[in-house]
Amino acid sequence: MTTTTSHVPEHVPEPEGPDGGVAAARPARLIHTESTTEIPVHLLFREEPTAPPAEVKLRPAVVAHRPAPEKEDRDTRDIGVRVRASAPGVDPEIVERPARVLPGIAGVLAGVCGAAGCAATAWWAGVLPAAEALGPSAGTGGLGPAQWAAFAGAGALGLFGFGGLARGRTGRAWVLELFGRYRGTVRRTGLLWVNPLLLRRRVDVRLRHWRGEPLPAADRGGVALRVAVLVVWRVRDTARATLGVEDHEGYLRACVEAALLRVPVAAPGAGRGAVQATQDALTRLVAADAGPVGVEVCAVRPLRVEYAPEVAAAMHRRRIAALDARHRAGVIGSVVDSVEDTVSRLTMRGLIDLDDYERQVLVKDLTVAFCAGRGETGP
């Protein structure tokens, strides 16, 4: 081992001997100068002057293997997806599933049977006015306990039969709950029978659009903007949209506002490519935020982009100045080309023979004349 510069004390004390005394300091110097000196390794780690060097046992090193970049990125994406899916705090057990319903004919038959049972019970109890004309089997004792029980059963059957009838419509769905517990979603159409004890919540599952008021945003330069967007969306999971959040439409508006604050919007007058990039970024961001609550976002399109009132006047002057500078640059370029072409033609055809000074004067006069003509006739 070689050392260039080191600070080692001149006297190295010896460790305690076997008799408990302390040996005198060893006056030998390990490093005599600041130049390179070879130092035996066993002298630096010696514990006993006479003891043999102890055997050193090496422990196997534990090396933490870092995953490959592709695997690490894939794991990071998977974790991000799991976190994003559980970000809104929606119960993972709330997932749309079909509810158990019966065809409408079953409810109609049950209602008719219940009505017929009520009529038969009334005839049995002799309550009907024409009971005597129906035959000697009609009762005359009034409503007793048996008649009341039969009347209650038939009435309950009729109420359940007719009360559970419902009409399913295209583009509409029902979210059913029983005592606060989700029992399924009905997307079928036609006449159906649904348990009357279930609470029904109607949900519109058609493709819908929402055009909001101008919302605050900013461009890539941080200039304040006001953007009115058109959101095309629909409810994909009725259970999450109804039970996962209090108001899925309000949640969608909040997602749009948050996306406009995070995505730089193309400034007024930007090209079609910048506008399309803004639309794609907004659509991806809003769809990722609204997806866990059962809302599918198809597109988020900026309809009107304008500067905020506090910067509108300044940006208008800046835009006019840029247009004017562009116009002046075009005019100057065309004038210079015209002057160059005129002087070149006159010289090449031998019409004039000019020295440098005369050429400069001619160029100046032609430039003034062409600029004056452009100013009068316009670009």
Short mmCIF file of C-alpha atoms in Angstrom, two decimals:
data_model
loop_
_atom_site.label_atom_id
_atom_site.label_comp_id
_atom_site.label_asym_id
_atom_site.label_seq_id
_atom_site.Cartn_x
_atom_site.Cartn_y
_atom_site.Cartn_z
CA MET A 1 0.00 0.00 0.00
CA THR A 2 1.35 3.43 -0.96
CA THR A 3 0.58 6.70 0.83
CA THR A 4 1.29 10.19 -0.48
CA THR A 5 0.21 12.40 2.44
CA SER A 6 -0.78 11.19 5.90
CA HIS A 7 -0.87 12.41 9.47
CA VAL A 8 0.38 9.70 11.82
CA PRO A 9 1.67 10.45 15.33
CA GLU A 10 5.37 9.96 15.85
CA HIS A 11 4.97 7.76 18.97
CA VAL A 12 2.63 4.81 18.71
CA PRO A 13 1.83 3.38 22.16
CA GLU A 14 2.05 -0.34 22.58
CA PRO A 15 -0.98 -2.18 24.04
CA GLU A 16 -1.01 -3.57 27.53
CA GLY A 17 1.16 -6.60 28.15
CA PRO A 18 0.23 -9.78 29.93
CA ASP A 19 1.39 -8.45 33.27
CA GLY A 20 -1.03 -5.58 33.16
CA GLY A 21 1.67 -2.92 32.68
CA VAL A 22 1.88 -0.45 29.86
CA ALA A 23 4.85 -0.68 27.55
CA ALA A 24 6.82 2.43 26.69
CA ALA A 25 5.98 4.38 23.58
CA ARG A 26 7.76 3.12 20.51
CA PRO A 27 9.89 5.93 19.11
CA ALA A 28 10.07 4.46 15.64
CA ARG A 29 8.34 6.56 13.01
CA LEU A 30 6.32 4.82 10.37
CA ILE A 31 6.45 7.77 7.98
CA HIS A 32 9.70 9.65 7.92
CA THR A 33 8.83 12.21 5.28
CA GLU A 34 5.90 13.31 3.24
CA SER A 35 7.12 11.28 0.35
CA THR A 36 5.76 7.83 -0.46
CA THR A 37 6.48 5.16 2.13
CA GLU A 38 5.38 1.54 2.16
CA ILE A 39 3.59 0.56 5.39
CA PRO A 40 3.00 -3.11 6.21
CA VAL A 41 -0.67 -3.78 6.65
CA HIS A 42 -0.24 -6.04 9.71
CA LEU A 43 1.34 -3.18 11.67
CA LEU A 44 -1.78 -1.06 11.37
CA PHE A 45 -4.10 -3.76 12.69
CA ARG A 46 -1.82 -5.48 15.20
CA GLU A 47 -3.30 -6.08 18.67
CA GLU A 48 -0.67 -8.28 20.37
CA PRO A 49 3.02 -7.84 19.67
CA THR A 50 3.72 -11.55 20.04
CA ALA A 51 0.38 -13.08 19.17
CA PRO A 52 0.00 -14.57 15.72
CA PRO A 53 -2.36 -12.77 13.37
CA ALA A 54 -5.91 -13.84 14.00
CA GLU A 55 -7.80 -15.55 11.27
CA VAL A 56 -10.32 -13.22 9.72
CA LYS A 57 -13.62 -14.68 8.66
CA LEU A 58 -15.40 -12.81 5.96
CA ARG A 59 -19.15 -12.66 5.89
CA PRO A 60 -20.90 -12.92 2.58
CA ALA A 61 -21.97 -9.48 1.47
CA VAL A 62 -25.64 -8.90 0.94
CA VAL A 63 -26.09 -7.04 -2.31
CA ALA A 64 -29.42 -5.49 -3.15
CA HIS A 65 -30.06 -6.25 -6.79
CA ARG A 66 -31.64 -3.33 -8.64
CA PRO A 67 -34.26 -4.41 -11.15
CA ALA A 68 -33.71 -3.82 -14.79
CA PRO A 69 -34.93 -0.45 -16.15
CA GLU A 70 -37.69 -2.08 -18.19
CA LYS A 71 -38.96 -4.07 -15.23
CA GLU A 72 -38.67 -1.07 -12.91
CA ASP A 73 -40.67 1.10 -15.31
CA ARG A 74 -43.28 -1.61 -15.68
CA ASP A 75 -43.59 -2.00 -11.90
CA THR A 76 -43.82 1.77 -11.52
CA ARG A 77 -46.57 1.94 -14.10
CA ASP A 78 -48.47 -0.89 -12.41
CA ILE A 79 -48.19 0.84 -9.05
CA GLY A 80 -49.33 4.09 -10.62
CA VAL A 81 -52.35 2.38 -12.14
CA ARG A 82 -53.28 0.82 -8.80
CA VAL A 83 -52.87 4.11 -6.99
CA ARG A 84 -54.84 5.97 -9.64
CA ALA A 85 -57.64 3.40 -9.52
CA SER A 86 -57.95 3.77 -5.77
CA ALA A 87 -57.24 7.51 -5.68
CA PRO A 88 -60.85 8.74 -5.53
CA GLY A 89 -61.52 6.52 -2.52
CA VAL A 90 -64.28 4.50 -4.19
CA ASP A 91 -65.13 1.20 -2.55
CA PRO A 92 -63.67 -1.52 -4.82
CA GLU A 93 -66.67 -3.76 -4.10
CA ILE A 94 -69.02 -1.27 -5.78
CA VAL A 95 -69.00 -2.62 -9.32
CA GLU A 96 -71.96 -2.70 -11.66
CA ARG A 97 -73.68 -6.04 -11.94
CA PRO A 98 -77.05 -7.03 -13.41
CA ALA A 99 -80.00 -7.09 -11.03
CA ARG A 100 -82.50 -9.90 -10.75
CA VAL A 101 -85.75 -8.87 -12.38
CA LEU A 102 -88.69 -10.76 -13.87
CA PRO A 103 -90.59 -10.20 -17.08
CA GLY A 104 -93.52 -7.86 -16.79
CA ILE A 105 -96.03 -10.62 -17.48
CA ALA A 106 -95.17 -12.17 -14.11
CA GLY A 107 -96.14 -8.97 -12.32
CA VAL A 108 -99.34 -8.67 -14.32
CA LEU A 109 -100.35 -12.24 -13.48
CA ALA A 110 -99.53 -11.70 -9.80
CA GLY A 111 -101.59 -8.50 -9.72
CA VAL A 112 -104.54 -10.13 -11.45
CA CYS A 113 -104.39 -13.10 -9.07
CA GLY A 114 -104.31 -10.74 -6.10
CA ALA A 115 -107.31 -8.79 -7.38
CA ALA A 116 -109.20 -12.00 -8.05
CA GLY A 117 -108.33 -13.25 -4.56
CA CYS A 118 -109.66 -10.02 -3.00
CA ALA A 119 -112.89 -10.37 -4.98
CA ALA A 120 -113.23 -14.01 -4.00
CA THR A 121 -112.63 -13.17 -0.32
CA ALA A 122 -115.27 -10.45 -0.44
CA TRP A 123 -117.75 -12.90 -2.01
CA TRP A 124 -116.83 -15.47 0.59
CA ALA A 125 -117.51 -13.00 3.40
CA GLY A 126 -120.78 -11.88 1.80
CA VAL A 127 -119.64 -8.28 1.47
CA LEU A 128 -120.54 -7.97 -2.19
CA PRO A 129 -124.12 -6.71 -2.85
CA ALA A 130 -124.82 -9.46 -5.35
CA ALA A 131 -123.54 -12.23 -3.11
CA GLU A 132 -127.03 -13.78 -2.66
CA ALA A 133 -127.49 -14.17 -6.39
CA LEU A 134 -124.27 -16.15 -6.79
CA GLY A 135 -125.50 -19.23 -5.00
CA PRO A 136 -125.99 -20.71 -1.54
CA SER A 137 -122.24 -20.89 -0.97
CA ALA A 138 -121.97 -17.17 -0.30
CA GLY A 139 -121.24 -16.37 3.30
CA THR A 140 -123.40 -14.11 5.42
CA GLY A 141 -121.30 -13.85 8.54
CA GLY A 142 -119.18 -10.83 7.46
CA LEU A 143 -115.40 -10.55 7.65
CA GLY A 144 -113.96 -12.95 10.18
CA PRO A 145 -110.33 -13.74 11.01
CA ALA A 146 -110.03 -16.17 8.12
CA GLN A 147 -111.52 -13.70 5.66
CA TRP A 148 -109.22 -10.92 6.90
CA ALA A 149 -106.15 -13.13 6.48
CA ALA A 150 -107.19 -14.17 2.97
CA PHE A 151 -107.99 -10.56 2.08
CA ALA A 152 -104.59 -9.36 3.38
CA GLY A 153 -102.71 -12.07 1.47
CA ALA A 154 -104.56 -11.41 -1.77
CA GLY A 155 -104.14 -7.65 -1.36
CA ALA A 156 -100.40 -7.98 -0.71
CA LEU A 157 -100.06 -10.19 -3.79
CA GLY A 158 -101.91 -7.65 -5.91
CA LEU A 159 -99.86 -4.73 -4.58
CA PHE A 160 -96.59 -6.55 -5.16
CA GLY A 161 -97.67 -7.59 -8.61
CA PHE A 162 -98.85 -4.21 -9.86
CA GLY A 163 -96.46 -2.14 -7.73
CA GLY A 164 -93.38 -3.81 -9.15
CA LEU A 165 -94.21 -3.16 -12.79
CA ALA A 166 -91.72 -0.88 -14.50
CA ARG A 167 -90.89 0.13 -18.05
CA GLY A 168 -87.28 -0.09 -19.15
CA ARG A 169 -86.23 2.46 -21.76
CA THR A 170 -83.27 2.54 -24.10
CA GLY A 171 -80.51 4.77 -22.76
CA ARG A 172 -81.84 4.61 -19.20
CA ALA A 173 -80.84 2.38 -16.31
CA TRP A 174 -81.94 1.81 -12.72
CA VAL A 175 -79.60 1.38 -9.79
CA LEU A 176 -81.37 -0.74 -7.16
CA GLU A 177 -80.74 -0.55 -3.42
CA LEU A 178 -82.23 -2.47 -0.53
CA PHE A 179 -81.84 -0.83 2.88
CA GLY A 180 -78.74 1.02 1.65
CA ARG A 181 -77.11 -1.99 0.02
CA TYR A 182 -76.44 -2.15 -3.71
CA ARG A 183 -78.48 -4.93 -5.34
CA GLY A 184 -77.72 -4.47 -9.04
CA THR A 185 -78.43 -2.42 -12.13
CA VAL A 186 -81.27 -2.84 -14.60
CA ARG A 187 -80.41 -2.04 -18.23
CA ARG A 188 -83.15 -4.12 -19.87
CA THR A 189 -85.92 -2.56 -21.90
CA GLY A 190 -89.64 -3.27 -22.08
CA LEU A 191 -92.12 -4.20 -19.35
CA LEU A 192 -90.33 -5.57 -16.28
CA TRP A 193 -91.14 -6.52 -12.74
CA VAL A 194 -88.84 -5.18 -10.03
CA ASN A 195 -89.16 -5.83 -6.34
CA PRO A 196 -91.20 -2.89 -4.97
CA LEU A 197 -89.11 -2.85 -1.76
CA LEU A 198 -86.01 -1.84 -3.71
CA LEU A 199 -85.07 1.83 -4.04
CA ARG A 200 -84.68 2.80 -7.70
CA ARG A 201 -82.31 5.47 -8.94
CA ARG A 202 -82.62 6.39 -12.59
CA VAL A 203 -79.33 6.97 -14.43
CA ASP A 204 -78.89 8.30 -17.96
CA VAL A 205 -76.37 6.08 -19.78
CA ARG A 206 -76.59 7.77 -23.19
CA LEU A 207 -73.73 9.65 -24.80
CA ARG A 208 -73.89 13.17 -23.44
CA HIS A 209 -72.00 16.41 -23.83
CA TRP A 210 -71.33 19.24 -21.45
CA ARG A 211 -70.32 22.75 -22.46
CA GLY A 212 -69.02 24.69 -19.50
CA GLU A 213 -68.41 28.31 -18.78
CA PRO A 214 -64.99 29.86 -19.55
CA LEU A 215 -62.53 28.40 -17.07
CA PRO A 216 -59.09 29.72 -16.06
CA ALA A 217 -56.08 28.23 -17.84
CA ALA A 218 -52.61 29.19 -19.05
CA ASP A 219 -50.47 28.69 -22.13
CA ARG A 220 -46.90 27.43 -22.26
CA GLY A 221 -45.58 30.87 -21.42
CA GLY A 222 -47.76 31.19 -18.32
CA VAL A 223 -50.09 33.80 -19.85
CA ALA A 224 -53.57 33.68 -18.28
CA LEU A 225 -56.35 32.40 -20.55
CA ARG A 226 -60.07 31.73 -20.42
CA VAL A 227 -61.11 28.46 -22.09
CA ALA A 228 -64.60 27.12 -22.81
CA VAL A 229 -64.51 23.36 -23.39
CA LEU A 230 -66.91 20.76 -24.76
CA VAL A 231 -66.80 17.42 -22.90
CA VAL A 232 -68.29 14.32 -24.54
CA TRP A 233 -68.93 11.64 -21.94
CA ARG A 234 -71.24 8.91 -20.72
CA VAL A 235 -71.77 6.75 -17.67
CA ARG A 236 -70.00 3.42 -18.05
CA ASP A 237 -70.40 1.99 -14.52
CA THR A 238 -73.73 3.06 -13.01
CA ALA A 239 -72.90 1.70 -9.56
CA ARG A 240 -69.73 3.75 -9.18
CA ALA A 241 -71.23 6.86 -10.76
CA THR A 242 -74.24 6.77 -8.42
CA LEU A 243 -72.86 5.34 -5.19
CA GLY A 244 -69.15 6.16 -5.50
CA VAL A 245 -69.59 9.95 -5.57
CA GLU A 246 -72.37 12.27 -4.52
CA ASP A 247 -72.72 13.92 -7.94
CA HIS A 248 -70.81 12.46 -10.87
CA GLU A 249 -71.56 15.47 -13.09
CA GLY A 250 -70.10 17.85 -10.53
CA TYR A 251 -67.11 15.55 -10.15
CA LEU A 252 -66.57 15.65 -13.91
CA ARG A 253 -66.62 19.46 -13.89
CA ALA A 254 -64.03 19.50 -11.12
CA CYS A 255 -61.82 17.12 -13.13
CA VAL A 256 -62.03 19.41 -16.16
CA GLU A 257 -61.08 22.46 -14.09
CA ALA A 258 -58.12 20.63 -12.57
CA ALA A 259 -56.94 19.42 -15.99
CA LEU A 260 -57.04 22.94 -17.43
CA LEU A 261 -54.77 24.13 -14.63
CA ARG A 262 -52.25 21.34 -15.28
CA VAL A 263 -52.17 21.23 -19.10
CA PRO A 264 -50.77 24.21 -21.08
CA VAL A 265 -53.43 25.31 -23.55
CA ALA A 266 -52.62 26.43 -27.07
CA ALA A 267 -52.77 30.23 -27.25
CA PRO A 268 -55.25 32.01 -29.55
CA GLY A 269 -54.06 31.86 -33.13
CA ALA A 270 -51.98 28.69 -32.65
CA GLY A 271 -51.80 26.07 -35.36
CA ARG A 272 -53.97 23.02 -35.73
CA GLY A 273 -51.23 20.75 -34.41
CA ALA A 274 -50.96 22.64 -31.12
CA VAL A 275 -54.74 22.61 -30.69
CA GLN A 276 -54.89 18.86 -31.35
CA ALA A 277 -52.08 18.23 -28.85
CA THR A 278 -53.96 20.24 -26.22
CA GLN A 279 -57.16 18.30 -26.90
CA ASP A 280 -55.40 14.93 -26.61
CA ALA A 281 -53.66 15.89 -23.36
CA LEU A 282 -56.89 17.16 -21.80
CA THR A 283 -58.80 14.06 -22.89
CA ARG A 284 -56.23 11.66 -21.41
CA LEU A 285 -56.01 13.52 -18.12
CA VAL A 286 -59.76 13.92 -17.57
CA ALA A 287 -60.44 10.32 -18.63
CA ALA A 288 -57.85 9.05 -16.14
CA ASP A 289 -59.37 11.11 -13.30
CA ALA A 290 -63.01 10.31 -14.06
CA GLY A 291 -62.56 6.64 -14.96
CA PRO A 292 -62.46 5.25 -11.39
CA VAL A 293 -65.94 6.69 -10.68
CA GLY A 294 -67.54 5.00 -13.67
CA VAL A 295 -67.54 7.97 -16.08
CA GLU A 296 -66.10 7.43 -19.57
CA VAL A 297 -64.73 10.58 -21.21
CA CYS A 298 -64.60 10.40 -25.00
CA ALA A 299 -63.25 13.86 -25.83
CA VAL A 300 -62.44 17.22 -24.25
CA ARG A 301 -62.38 19.87 -26.97
CA PRO A 302 -61.50 23.54 -26.37
CA LEU A 303 -64.21 25.57 -28.13
CA ARG A 304 -63.17 29.14 -27.36
CA VAL A 305 -59.76 30.27 -26.15
CA GLU A 306 -59.23 33.91 -25.26
CA TYR A 307 -56.90 35.89 -23.07
CA ALA A 308 -57.91 36.80 -19.55
CA PRO A 309 -59.32 40.35 -19.14
CA GLU A 310 -56.29 41.53 -17.20
CA VAL A 311 -53.87 40.67 -20.03
CA ALA A 312 -56.15 40.90 -23.06
CA ALA A 313 -55.21 44.50 -23.96
CA ALA A 314 -51.47 43.92 -23.60
CA MET A 315 -51.56 40.70 -25.63
CA HIS A 316 -53.63 42.44 -28.33
CA ARG A 317 -51.00 45.19 -28.66
CA ARG A 318 -48.28 42.57 -28.72
CA ARG A 319 -50.02 40.64 -31.47
CA ILE A 320 -50.56 43.78 -33.55
CA ALA A 321 -46.89 44.69 -33.13
CA ALA A 322 -45.83 41.23 -34.25
CA LEU A 323 -48.07 41.41 -37.32
CA ASP A 324 -46.73 44.87 -38.16
CA ALA A 325 -43.12 43.71 -37.78
CA ARG A 326 -43.83 40.74 -40.02
CA HIS A 327 -45.42 43.00 -42.61
CA ARG A 328 -42.47 45.42 -42.53
CA ALA A 329 -40.01 42.57 -42.91
CA GLY A 330 -41.89 41.33 -45.95
CA VAL A 331 -42.00 44.77 -47.52
CA ILE A 332 -38.29 45.39 -46.95
CA GLY A 333 -37.41 41.99 -48.37
CA SER A 334 -39.43 42.59 -51.53
CA VAL A 335 -37.94 46.11 -51.97
CA VAL A 336 -34.37 44.82 -51.61
CA ASP A 337 -35.05 42.09 -54.16
CA SER A 338 -36.52 44.61 -56.59
CA VAL A 339 -33.58 47.02 -56.23
CA GLU A 340 -31.06 44.22 -56.66
CA ASP A 341 -32.82 42.94 -59.76
CA THR A 342 -33.00 46.43 -61.29
CA VAL A 343 -29.34 47.27 -60.73
CA SER A 344 -28.22 43.85 -61.98
CA ARG A 345 -30.19 44.17 -65.20
CA LEU A 346 -28.92 47.68 -65.92
CA THR A 347 -25.33 46.61 -65.34
CA MET A 348 -25.49 43.35 -67.27
CA ARG A 349 -27.06 44.98 -70.37
CA GLY A 350 -24.45 47.72 -70.40
CA LEU A 351 -26.91 50.55 -70.08
CA ILE A 352 -24.92 52.20 -67.33
CA ASP A 353 -21.35 52.00 -66.10
CA LEU A 354 -21.18 52.94 -62.44
CA ASP A 355 -18.48 53.06 -59.87
CA ASP A 356 -19.06 52.16 -56.23
CA TYR A 357 -20.22 55.61 -55.16
CA GLU A 358 -22.66 55.98 -58.06
CA ARG A 359 -23.95 52.45 -57.43
CA GLN A 360 -24.66 53.32 -53.77
CA VAL A 361 -26.50 56.48 -54.79
CA LEU A 362 -28.60 54.58 -57.34
CA VAL A 363 -29.45 51.87 -54.82
CA LYS A 364 -30.49 54.48 -52.26
CA ASP A 365 -32.72 56.34 -54.75
CA LEU A 366 -34.35 53.14 -55.97
CA THR A 367 -34.97 51.93 -52.39
CA VAL A 368 -36.66 55.22 -51.46
CA ALA A 369 -38.78 55.14 -54.59
CA PHE A 370 -39.87 51.53 -54.15
CA CYS A 371 -40.66 52.03 -50.45
CA ALA A 372 -42.75 55.09 -51.23
CA GLY A 373 -44.61 53.20 -53.91
CA ARG A 374 -45.26 50.28 -51.56
CA GLY A 375 -46.55 52.64 -48.89
CA GLU A 376 -49.03 54.22 -51.26
CA THR A 377 -50.35 51.08 -52.95
CA GLY A 378 -50.06 48.75 -49.95
CA PRO A 379 -48.53 45.28 -49.83
#
